[in-house]
């Protein structure tokens, strides 16, 4: 197992507010990591820096040894926490757009998942429900053959049955050497599929350990530990 | 679709318990081919790496073995499976007894209770 993502002394300030405070950690290839923390703990800021959408105040991030830039974007498949697709386009049209844009996009994989979730490729995005739109976005992101998938709140808006299907898709579809970083609040739904978790608290990394390590040392689920660490 | 795993105990341990039961009960008979890591991880709804680790541990315990090209198989050694069965039975009896003692039952009462219920159940 080699290091895929390296975050080194990363700090991000918005004016005099510190969003990320001297954060350092590494992610290995072939792992699924949960990025957990309460609202405002810096999860999305961290993700946006890794994806090259924000510039850090200090520190550095490398992906497979490369700094954030064209090379890193080629191998990162990113699901943002907001919709960015054109509402007037059809699902099919959006798939074609992704195919043109990303060399590693696997069209048959996308249609396969659409079929399993019963989504009509000809439908305009405007006509889809919020949950279905989220499914389409996730399908697009998971249809790339990337090295690192970064999913910001991927299952928040979808029903429990589709959530199970999506988690199964994640387990069965990602490449053995690819890694996934998932930020979510729905910890109990996903903790069985995670290798490890990272806890962020007010921009600080307060814990990085494997799910089973937490369960055997604390005698409770990651969800239970989260509720304890971040008790309001 | 998942295996109904508890959320407060290590996934790894629970996968092993589940598969040990499958072996002892004959759901995975001696010499049977074990499904792939991906298939099992998907069925159990767990992380593939954790599934892989659990299967390696079962190999280490002699319950499975890997043929270099064709995959993973359940042991054909009846003695190993018999020993595992005894182990699981002891575990069950022990936790049952400790619970019965906790609620203040003595040996005769416990035995009587078992006899009564055993006949009802059969």
mmCIF file of C-alpha atoms in Angstrom:
data_model
loop_
_atom_site.group_PDB
_atom_site.id
_atom_site.type_symbol
_atom_site.label_atom_id
_atom_site.label_comp_id
_atom_site.label_asym_id
_atom_site.label_seq_id
_atom_site.Cartn_x
_atom_site.Cartn_y
_atom_site.Cartn_z
ATOM 1 C CA UNK A 1 0.000 0.000 0.000
ATOM 2 C CA UNK A 2 1.392 3.348 -0.981
ATOM 3 C CA UNK A 3 0.452 6.828 0.003
ATOM 4 C CA UNK A 4 -1.992 8.370 -2.451
ATOM 5 C CA UNK A 5 -2.801 11.663 -0.803
ATOM 6 C CA UNK A 6 -0.501 13.641 1.457
ATOM 7 C CA UNK A 7 -1.708 16.639 3.404
ATOM 8 C CA UNK A 8 1.102 18.496 5.107
ATOM 9 C CA UNK A 9 0.633 21.267 7.700
ATOM 10 C CA UNK A 10 -2.381 22.587 5.868
ATOM 11 C CA UNK A 11 -3.892 25.838 7.113
ATOM 12 C CA UNK A 12 -6.752 27.823 5.621
ATOM 13 C CA UNK A 13 -7.921 31.148 6.961
ATOM 14 C CA UNK A 14 -10.925 33.163 5.834
ATOM 15 C CA UNK A 15 -9.976 36.602 7.107
ATOM 16 C CA UNK A 16 -9.352 36.065 10.781
ATOM 17 C CA UNK A 17 -11.379 32.843 10.927
ATOM 18 C CA UNK A 18 -9.264 29.696 10.877
ATOM 19 C CA UNK A 19 -11.082 26.986 8.928
ATOM 20 C CA UNK A 20 -8.229 24.478 8.902
ATOM 21 C CA UNK A 21 -5.480 24.547 11.462
ATOM 22 C CA UNK A 22 -2.141 22.926 10.607
ATOM 23 C CA UNK A 23 -3.681 19.693 9.327
ATOM 24 C CA UNK A 24 -1.485 16.725 8.397
ATOM 25 C CA UNK A 25 -2.503 13.224 7.354
ATOM 26 C CA UNK A 26 -2.052 10.656 4.593
ATOM 27 C CA UNK A 27 -4.440 8.405 2.713
ATOM 28 C CA UNK A 28 -3.306 5.076 1.304
ATOM 29 C CA UNK A 29 -4.333 3.513 -1.982
ATOM 30 C CA UNK A 30 -7.222 1.083 -1.843
ATOM 31 C CA UNK A 31 -8.867 2.538 1.231
ATOM 32 C CA UNK A 32 -12.281 4.000 1.945
ATOM 33 C CA UNK A 33 -12.008 6.829 4.440
ATOM 34 C CA UNK A 34 -14.799 8.669 6.194
ATOM 35 C CA UNK A 35 -14.253 12.387 6.759
ATOM 36 C CA UNK A 36 -16.382 13.158 9.773
ATOM 37 C CA UNK A 37 -17.038 16.285 11.753
ATOM 38 C CA UNK A 38 -19.874 18.560 12.803
ATOM 39 C CA UNK A 39 -21.097 21.451 10.643
ATOM 40 C CA UNK A 40 -18.402 24.054 10.208
ATOM 41 C CA UNK A 41 -15.529 21.755 11.160
ATOM 42 C CA UNK A 42 -13.733 22.311 7.848
ATOM 43 C CA UNK A 43 -14.680 19.199 5.867
ATOM 44 C CA UNK A 44 -15.775 20.974 2.714
ATOM 45 C CA UNK A 45 -12.894 23.472 2.912
ATOM 46 C CA UNK A 46 -10.434 20.556 3.064
ATOM 47 C CA UNK A 47 -12.131 18.818 0.158
ATOM 48 C CA UNK A 48 -12.147 21.983 -1.960
ATOM 49 C CA UNK A 49 -8.431 22.491 -1.376
ATOM 50 C CA UNK A 50 -7.682 18.897 -2.417
ATOM 51 C CA UNK A 51 -9.764 19.432 -5.557
ATOM 52 C CA UNK A 52 -8.000 22.685 -6.404
ATOM 53 C CA UNK A 53 -11.012 24.941 -5.846
ATOM 54 C CA UNK A 54 -9.501 26.828 -2.931
ATOM 55 C CA UNK A 55 -5.944 27.925 -2.298
ATOM 56 C CA UNK A 56 -4.520 27.115 1.128
ATOM 57 C CA UNK A 57 -3.115 29.844 3.359
ATOM 58 C CA UNK A 58 -0.169 27.624 4.286
ATOM 59 C CA UNK A 59 0.960 24.053 3.870
ATOM 60 C CA UNK A 60 0.695 21.711 0.903
ATOM 61 C CA UNK A 61 -1.236 18.836 -0.580
ATOM 62 C CA UNK A 62 0.139 16.266 -2.997
ATOM 63 C CA UNK A 63 -1.669 13.520 -4.888
ATOM 64 C CA UNK A 64 0.565 10.675 -6.047
ATOM 65 C CA UNK A 65 3.476 13.034 -5.459
ATOM 66 C CA UNK A 66 2.073 15.798 -7.681
ATOM 67 C CA UNK A 67 0.978 19.173 -6.348
ATOM 68 C CA UNK A 68 -2.666 20.137 -6.874
ATOM 69 C CA UNK A 69 -3.155 21.078 -10.521
ATOM 70 C CA UNK A 70 -3.877 19.531 -13.895
ATOM 71 C CA UNK A 71 -2.277 16.186 -13.011
ATOM 72 C CA UNK A 72 -4.115 15.807 -9.722
ATOM 73 C CA UNK A 73 -7.461 16.772 -11.263
ATOM 74 C CA UNK A 74 -7.074 14.040 -13.880
ATOM 75 C CA UNK A 75 -7.047 11.362 -11.219
ATOM 76 C CA UNK A 76 -9.546 12.803 -8.747
ATOM 77 C CA UNK A 77 -13.261 12.322 -9.274
ATOM 78 C CA UNK A 78 -15.148 14.838 -7.152
ATOM 79 C CA UNK A 79 -18.761 14.972 -6.056
ATOM 80 C CA UNK A 80 -19.490 18.449 -4.660
ATOM 81 C CA UNK A 81 -22.155 19.109 -2.083
ATOM 82 C CA UNK A 82 -24.145 21.264 -4.502
ATOM 83 C CA UNK A 83 -25.633 20.757 -7.951
ATOM 84 C CA UNK A 84 -23.591 22.166 -10.803
ATOM 85 C CA UNK A 85 -25.116 20.396 -13.797
ATOM 86 C CA UNK A 86 -27.143 22.294 -16.372
ATOM 87 C CA UNK A 87 -30.829 21.887 -15.544
ATOM 88 C CA UNK A 88 -31.901 22.148 -19.169
ATOM 89 C CA UNK A 89 -29.685 19.242 -20.280
ATOM 90 C CA UNK A 90 -30.884 15.635 -20.367
ATOM 91 C CA UNK A 91 -29.232 12.844 -18.386
ATOM 92 C CA UNK A 92 -27.943 11.442 -21.671
ATOM 93 C CA UNK A 93 -26.553 14.820 -22.725
ATOM 94 C CA UNK A 94 -24.786 15.179 -19.412
ATOM 95 C CA UNK A 95 -23.221 11.741 -19.813
ATOM 96 C CA UNK A 96 -21.921 12.732 -23.250
ATOM 97 C CA UNK A 97 -20.528 15.903 -21.739
ATOM 98 C CA UNK A 98 -18.651 13.905 -19.088
ATOM 99 C CA UNK A 99 -17.402 11.471 -21.727
ATOM 100 C CA UNK A 100 -15.940 14.357 -23.732
ATOM 101 C CA UNK A 101 -14.456 15.949 -20.664
ATOM 102 C CA UNK A 102 -12.854 13.008 -18.859
ATOM 103 C CA UNK A 103 -10.596 10.470 -20.550
ATOM 104 C CA UNK A 104 -11.335 7.900 -17.854
ATOM 105 C CA UNK A 105 -15.134 8.082 -18.132
ATOM 106 C CA UNK A 106 -16.797 4.681 -18.594
ATOM 107 C CA UNK A 107 -20.110 5.235 -20.403
ATOM 108 C CA UNK A 108 -21.367 1.668 -20.126
ATOM 109 C CA UNK A 109 -20.861 1.753 -16.394
ATOM 110 C CA UNK A 110 -22.964 4.910 -16.190
ATOM 111 C CA UNK A 111 -25.849 3.471 -18.224
ATOM 112 C CA UNK A 112 -25.709 0.262 -16.240
ATOM 113 C CA UNK A 113 -26.158 2.156 -12.964
ATOM 114 C CA UNK A 114 -28.892 4.370 -14.421
ATOM 115 C CA UNK A 115 -30.768 1.257 -15.452
ATOM 116 C CA UNK A 116 -30.445 -0.360 -12.042
ATOM 117 C CA UNK A 117 -31.794 2.757 -10.365
ATOM 118 C CA UNK A 118 -34.581 3.080 -12.932
ATOM 119 C CA UNK A 119 -33.564 6.522 -14.195
ATOM 120 C CA UNK A 120 -34.638 7.453 -17.728
ATOM 121 C CA UNK A 121 -31.589 8.721 -19.666
ATOM 122 C CA UNK A 122 -33.793 10.986 -21.801
ATOM 123 C CA UNK A 123 -35.205 12.864 -18.833
ATOM 124 C CA UNK A 124 -34.225 16.514 -18.448
ATOM 125 C CA UNK A 125 -32.454 17.207 -15.178
ATOM 126 C CA UNK A 126 -35.011 19.924 -14.418
ATOM 127 C CA UNK A 127 -37.754 17.292 -14.221
ATOM 128 C CA UNK A 128 -35.931 15.066 -11.738
ATOM 129 C CA UNK A 129 -36.515 15.099 -7.995
ATOM 130 C CA UNK A 130 -33.750 16.297 -5.688
ATOM 131 C CA UNK A 131 -32.845 12.727 -4.692
ATOM 132 C CA UNK A 132 -32.787 11.482 -8.279
ATOM 133 C CA UNK A 133 -30.582 14.387 -9.322
ATOM 134 C CA UNK A 134 -28.176 13.425 -6.547
ATOM 135 C CA UNK A 135 -28.160 9.844 -7.797
ATOM 136 C CA UNK A 136 -27.332 11.032 -11.331
ATOM 137 C CA UNK A 137 -24.458 13.144 -10.041
ATOM 138 C CA UNK A 138 -23.069 10.270 -8.026
ATOM 139 C CA UNK A 139 -23.356 7.918 -11.004
ATOM 140 C CA UNK A 140 -21.392 10.396 -13.124
ATOM 141 C CA UNK A 141 -18.671 10.670 -10.507
ATOM 142 C CA UNK A 142 -18.422 6.917 -9.865
ATOM 143 C CA UNK A 143 -18.328 6.154 -13.605
ATOM 144 C CA UNK A 144 -14.878 7.641 -13.928
ATOM 145 C CA UNK A 145 -11.966 5.265 -13.431
ATOM 146 C CA UNK A 146 -10.195 7.583 -11.063
ATOM 147 C CA UNK A 147 -7.527 6.979 -8.424
ATOM 148 C CA UNK A 148 -9.246 9.051 -5.785
ATOM 149 C CA UNK A 149 -12.972 9.620 -5.411
ATOM 150 C CA UNK A 150 -13.963 12.489 -3.168
ATOM 151 C CA UNK A 151 -17.616 12.451 -2.223
ATOM 152 C CA UNK A 152 -18.995 15.393 -0.273
ATOM 153 C CA UNK A 153 -22.264 14.263 1.388
ATOM 154 C CA UNK A 154 -23.106 11.669 -1.279
ATOM 155 C CA UNK A 155 -26.160 10.031 0.253
ATOM 156 C CA UNK A 156 -27.848 12.784 2.215
ATOM 157 C CA UNK A 157 -30.812 13.273 -0.099
ATOM 158 C CA UNK A 158 -31.554 9.722 -1.235
ATOM 159 C CA UNK A 159 -33.935 7.197 0.275
ATOM 160 C CA UNK A 160 -32.614 4.282 2.383
ATOM 161 C CA UNK A 161 -33.134 1.652 -0.328
ATOM 162 C CA UNK A 162 -31.220 3.675 -2.912
ATOM 163 C CA UNK A 163 -28.615 4.402 -0.240
ATOM 164 C CA UNK A 164 -28.001 0.653 0.104
ATOM 165 C CA UNK A 165 -27.676 0.353 -3.649
ATOM 166 C CA UNK A 166 -25.257 3.273 -3.791
ATOM 167 C CA UNK A 167 -23.091 1.850 -1.010
ATOM 168 C CA UNK A 168 -23.082 -1.495 -2.797
ATOM 169 C CA UNK A 169 -22.074 0.304 -5.993
ATOM 170 C CA UNK A 170 -19.211 1.886 -4.122
ATOM 171 C CA UNK A 171 -18.061 -1.454 -2.688
ATOM 172 C CA UNK A 172 -18.280 -3.419 -5.910
ATOM 173 C CA UNK A 173 -17.300 -0.816 -8.492
ATOM 174 C CA UNK A 174 -14.261 0.944 -7.285
ATOM 175 C CA UNK A 175 -10.883 -0.296 -8.397
ATOM 176 C CA UNK A 176 -8.786 -2.168 -5.815
ATOM 177 C CA UNK A 177 -6.107 0.498 -5.940
ATOM 178 C CA UNK A 178 -8.459 3.457 -5.881
ATOM 179 C CA UNK A 179 -9.341 5.288 -2.708
ATOM 180 C CA UNK A 180 -12.502 7.001 -1.618
ATOM 181 C CA UNK A 181 -12.838 9.911 0.764
ATOM 182 C CA UNK A 182 -16.439 10.358 1.924
ATOM 183 C CA UNK A 183 -17.685 13.239 3.989
ATOM 184 C CA UNK A 184 -21.023 12.566 5.642
ATOM 185 C CA UNK A 185 -23.202 12.947 8.683
ATOM 186 C CA UNK A 186 -24.943 9.624 8.109
ATOM 187 C CA UNK A 187 -22.240 7.703 9.911
ATOM 188 C CA UNK A 188 -24.204 4.665 11.000
ATOM 189 C CA UNK A 189 -25.280 4.017 7.404
ATOM 190 C CA UNK A 190 -21.773 3.864 6.060
ATOM 191 C CA UNK A 191 -19.421 2.871 8.844
ATOM 192 C CA UNK A 192 -19.314 -0.811 7.899
ATOM 193 C CA UNK A 193 -17.893 0.016 4.501
ATOM 194 C CA UNK A 194 -15.163 2.337 5.786
ATOM 195 C CA UNK A 195 -11.565 1.321 6.434
ATOM 196 C CA UNK A 196 -10.842 4.298 8.575
ATOM 197 C CA UNK A 197 -12.232 7.588 9.747
ATOM 198 C CA UNK A 198 -10.843 11.068 10.191
ATOM 199 C CA UNK A 199 -12.488 13.282 12.805
ATOM 200 C CA UNK A 200 -12.279 17.026 12.233
ATOM 201 C CA UNK A 201 -13.102 19.434 15.029
ATOM 202 C CA UNK A 202 -12.923 23.173 14.419
ATOM 203 C CA UNK A 203 -10.306 22.700 11.723
ATOM 204 C CA UNK A 204 -8.159 20.322 13.749
ATOM 205 C CA UNK A 205 -7.653 16.643 13.125
ATOM 206 C CA UNK A 206 -8.641 15.023 16.396
ATOM 207 C CA UNK A 207 -8.534 11.380 15.373
ATOM 208 C CA UNK A 208 -7.528 9.121 12.505
ATOM 209 C CA UNK A 209 -8.100 5.440 13.112
ATOM 210 C CA UNK A 210 -9.683 2.353 11.641
ATOM 211 C CA UNK A 211 -13.334 1.565 12.312
ATOM 212 C CA UNK A 212 -12.509 -1.741 13.980
ATOM 213 C CA UNK A 213 -9.855 -0.067 16.124
ATOM 214 C CA UNK A 214 -12.483 2.341 17.442
ATOM 215 C CA UNK A 215 -14.979 -0.436 18.027
ATOM 216 C CA UNK A 216 -12.541 -2.655 19.892
ATOM 217 C CA UNK A 217 -10.860 0.080 21.938
ATOM 218 C CA UNK A 218 -13.984 2.127 22.714
ATOM 219 C CA UNK A 219 -16.569 -0.654 22.690
ATOM 220 C CA UNK A 220 -18.890 1.516 20.648
ATOM 221 C CA UNK A 221 -19.721 2.325 17.062
ATOM 222 C CA UNK A 222 -18.075 5.209 15.203
ATOM 223 C CA UNK A 223 -21.473 6.873 15.276
ATOM 224 C CA UNK A 224 -21.544 6.475 19.055
ATOM 225 C CA UNK A 225 -18.035 7.865 19.414
ATOM 226 C CA UNK A 226 -18.895 10.801 17.166
ATOM 227 C CA UNK A 227 -21.905 11.671 19.334
ATOM 228 C CA UNK A 228 -19.665 11.588 22.380
ATOM 229 C CA UNK A 229 -16.742 13.586 20.969
ATOM 230 C CA UNK A 230 -18.975 16.243 19.448
ATOM 231 C CA UNK A 231 -21.639 16.374 22.160
ATOM 232 C CA UNK A 232 -23.289 19.779 22.085
ATOM 233 C CA UNK B 1 -28.933 -7.712 1.880
ATOM 234 C CA UNK B 2 -26.498 -7.239 4.749
ATOM 235 C CA UNK B 3 -25.578 -9.670 7.501
ATOM 236 C CA UNK B 4 -27.142 -7.790 10.415
ATOM 237 C CA UNK B 5 -23.890 -6.879 12.057
ATOM 238 C CA UNK B 6 -23.815 -5.152 15.447
ATOM 239 C CA UNK B 7 -22.585 -1.594 15.293
ATOM 240 C CA UNK B 8 -20.504 -1.681 18.485
ATOM 241 C CA UNK B 9 -18.276 -4.709 17.835
ATOM 242 C CA UNK B 10 -15.444 -4.937 15.289
ATOM 243 C CA UNK B 11 -16.720 -5.835 11.802
ATOM 244 C CA UNK B 12 -13.752 -8.150 11.340
ATOM 245 C CA UNK B 13 -14.700 -10.319 14.342
ATOM 246 C CA UNK B 14 -18.337 -10.498 13.280
ATOM 247 C CA UNK B 15 -17.497 -11.579 9.735
ATOM 248 C CA UNK B 16 -15.451 -14.459 11.132
ATOM 249 C CA UNK B 17 -18.263 -15.513 13.483
ATOM 250 C CA UNK B 18 -20.750 -15.409 10.648
ATOM 251 C CA UNK B 19 -18.591 -17.506 8.322
ATOM 252 C CA UNK B 20 -17.698 -19.965 11.065
ATOM 253 C CA UNK B 21 -21.412 -20.565 11.570
ATOM 254 C CA UNK B 22 -21.812 -21.077 7.820
ATOM 255 C CA UNK B 23 -19.075 -23.707 7.881
ATOM 256 C CA UNK B 24 -20.339 -25.559 10.946
ATOM 257 C CA UNK B 25 -23.955 -25.513 9.786
ATOM 258 C CA UNK B 26 -23.021 -26.803 6.341
ATOM 259 C CA UNK B 27 -24.092 -23.690 4.434
ATOM 260 C CA UNK B 28 -20.443 -23.716 3.350
ATOM 261 C CA UNK B 29 -19.739 -27.485 3.326
ATOM 262 C CA UNK B 30 -16.230 -29.008 3.571
ATOM 263 C CA UNK B 31 -14.269 -28.435 0.378
ATOM 264 C CA UNK B 32 -16.758 -25.864 -0.952
ATOM 265 C CA UNK B 33 -15.498 -22.929 -2.959
ATOM 266 C CA UNK B 34 -15.715 -19.681 -1.022
ATOM 267 C CA UNK B 35 -17.191 -16.761 -3.015
ATOM 268 C CA UNK B 36 -14.825 -13.955 -3.985
ATOM 269 C CA UNK B 37 -13.920 -11.166 -1.588
ATOM 270 C CA UNK B 38 -15.956 -8.701 -3.676
ATOM 271 C CA UNK B 39 -19.047 -10.893 -3.672
ATOM 272 C CA UNK B 40 -18.870 -11.514 0.044
ATOM 273 C CA UNK B 41 -18.180 -7.859 0.830
ATOM 274 C CA UNK B 42 -21.172 -6.859 -1.259
ATOM 275 C CA UNK B 43 -23.405 -9.500 0.346
ATOM 276 C CA UNK B 44 -22.367 -8.486 3.855
ATOM 277 C CA UNK B 45 -22.291 -4.771 2.977
ATOM 278 C CA UNK B 46 -18.832 -4.361 4.452
ATOM 279 C CA UNK B 47 -15.505 -2.959 3.310
ATOM 280 C CA UNK B 48 -13.667 -5.372 0.951
ATOM 281 C CA UNK B 49 -10.377 -4.888 2.821
ATOM 282 C CA UNK B 50 -12.018 -5.953 6.072
ATOM 283 C CA UNK B 51 -13.502 -8.999 4.341
ATOM 284 C CA UNK B 52 -10.078 -9.841 2.927
ATOM 285 C CA UNK B 53 -8.528 -9.613 6.389
ATOM 286 C CA UNK B 54 -11.215 -11.838 7.892
ATOM 287 C CA UNK B 55 -10.719 -14.495 5.209
ATOM 288 C CA UNK B 56 -6.940 -14.429 5.726
ATOM 289 C CA UNK B 57 -7.491 -14.930 9.435
ATOM 290 C CA UNK B 58 -9.730 -17.925 8.699
ATOM 291 C CA UNK B 59 -6.969 -19.358 6.545
ATOM 292 C CA UNK B 60 -4.528 -18.840 9.379
ATOM 293 C CA UNK B 61 -6.863 -20.807 11.649
ATOM 294 C CA UNK B 62 -6.942 -23.644 9.129
ATOM 295 C CA UNK B 63 -10.617 -23.207 8.245
ATOM 296 C CA UNK B 64 -9.930 -22.267 4.642
ATOM 297 C CA UNK B 65 -7.102 -22.553 2.187
ATOM 298 C CA UNK B 66 -6.205 -20.884 -1.081
ATOM 299 C CA UNK B 67 -5.422 -22.798 -4.261
ATOM 300 C CA UNK B 68 -3.025 -20.650 -6.210
ATOM 301 C CA UNK B 69 -5.068 -20.270 -9.329
ATOM 302 C CA UNK B 70 -8.601 -21.334 -8.579
ATOM 303 C CA UNK B 71 -9.530 -19.490 -5.407
ATOM 304 C CA UNK B 72 -10.358 -20.149 -1.808
ATOM 305 C CA UNK B 73 -11.904 -23.306 -0.370
ATOM 306 C CA UNK B 74 -13.359 -24.475 2.938
ATOM 307 C CA UNK B 75 -11.183 -27.018 4.728
ATOM 308 C CA UNK B 76 -11.996 -30.698 4.222
ATOM 309 C CA UNK B 77 -10.580 -31.635 7.571
ATOM 310 C CA UNK B 78 -13.573 -32.883 9.592
ATOM 311 C CA UNK B 79 -11.631 -32.700 12.877
ATOM 312 C CA UNK B 80 -11.035 -28.963 12.434
ATOM 313 C CA UNK B 81 -14.699 -28.353 11.719
ATOM 314 C CA UNK B 82 -15.736 -30.549 14.656
ATOM 315 C CA UNK B 83 -13.423 -28.612 16.984
ATOM 316 C CA UNK B 84 -14.895 -25.343 15.740
ATOM 317 C CA UNK B 85 -18.412 -26.645 16.353
ATOM 318 C CA UNK B 86 -17.495 -27.572 19.941
ATOM 319 C CA UNK B 87 -15.987 -24.140 20.444
ATOM 320 C CA UNK B 88 -19.127 -22.368 19.273
ATOM 321 C CA UNK B 89 -21.271 -24.663 21.439
ATOM 322 C CA UNK B 90 -19.134 -23.973 24.524
ATOM 323 C CA UNK B 91 -19.402 -20.258 23.905
ATOM 324 C CA UNK B 92 -23.185 -20.458 23.676
ATOM 325 C CA UNK B 93 -23.527 -22.632 26.784
ATOM 326 C CA UNK B 94 -21.213 -20.408 28.791
ATOM 327 C CA UNK B 95 -23.041 -17.207 28.018
ATOM 328 C CA UNK B 96 -26.369 -18.948 28.686
ATOM 329 C CA UNK B 97 -25.154 -20.264 32.045
ATOM 330 C CA UNK B 98 -23.748 -16.960 33.166
ATOM 331 C CA UNK B 99 -27.040 -15.278 32.359
ATOM 332 C CA UNK B 100 -29.041 -17.941 34.219
ATOM 333 C CA UNK B 101 -26.762 -17.613 37.248
ATOM 334 C CA UNK B 102 -27.208 -13.867 37.108
ATOM 335 C CA UNK B 103 -30.928 -14.249 37.560
ATOM 336 C CA UNK B 104 -30.325 -16.654 40.438
ATOM 337 C CA UNK B 105 -31.059 -20.093 38.998
ATOM 338 C CA UNK B 106 -29.234 -23.162 40.359
ATOM 339 C CA UNK B 107 -27.994 -26.234 38.506
ATOM 340 C CA UNK B 108 -31.146 -28.339 38.919
ATOM 341 C CA UNK B 109 -33.445 -25.506 37.946
ATOM 342 C CA UNK B 110 -31.408 -24.793 34.852
ATOM 343 C CA UNK B 111 -31.321 -28.435 33.803
ATOM 344 C CA UNK B 112 -35.061 -28.759 34.376
ATOM 345 C CA UNK B 113 -35.655 -25.627 32.317
ATOM 346 C CA UNK B 114 -33.593 -26.993 29.461
ATOM 347 C CA UNK B 115 -35.362 -30.346 29.536
ATOM 348 C CA UNK B 116 -38.796 -28.729 29.528
ATOM 349 C CA UNK B 117 -38.012 -26.376 26.688
ATOM 350 C CA UNK B 118 -36.042 -28.881 24.694
ATOM 351 C CA UNK B 119 -39.044 -31.205 24.483
ATOM 352 C CA UNK B 120 -41.429 -28.373 23.673
ATOM 353 C CA UNK B 121 -39.150 -27.182 20.921
ATOM 354 C CA UNK B 122 -38.553 -30.568 19.282
#
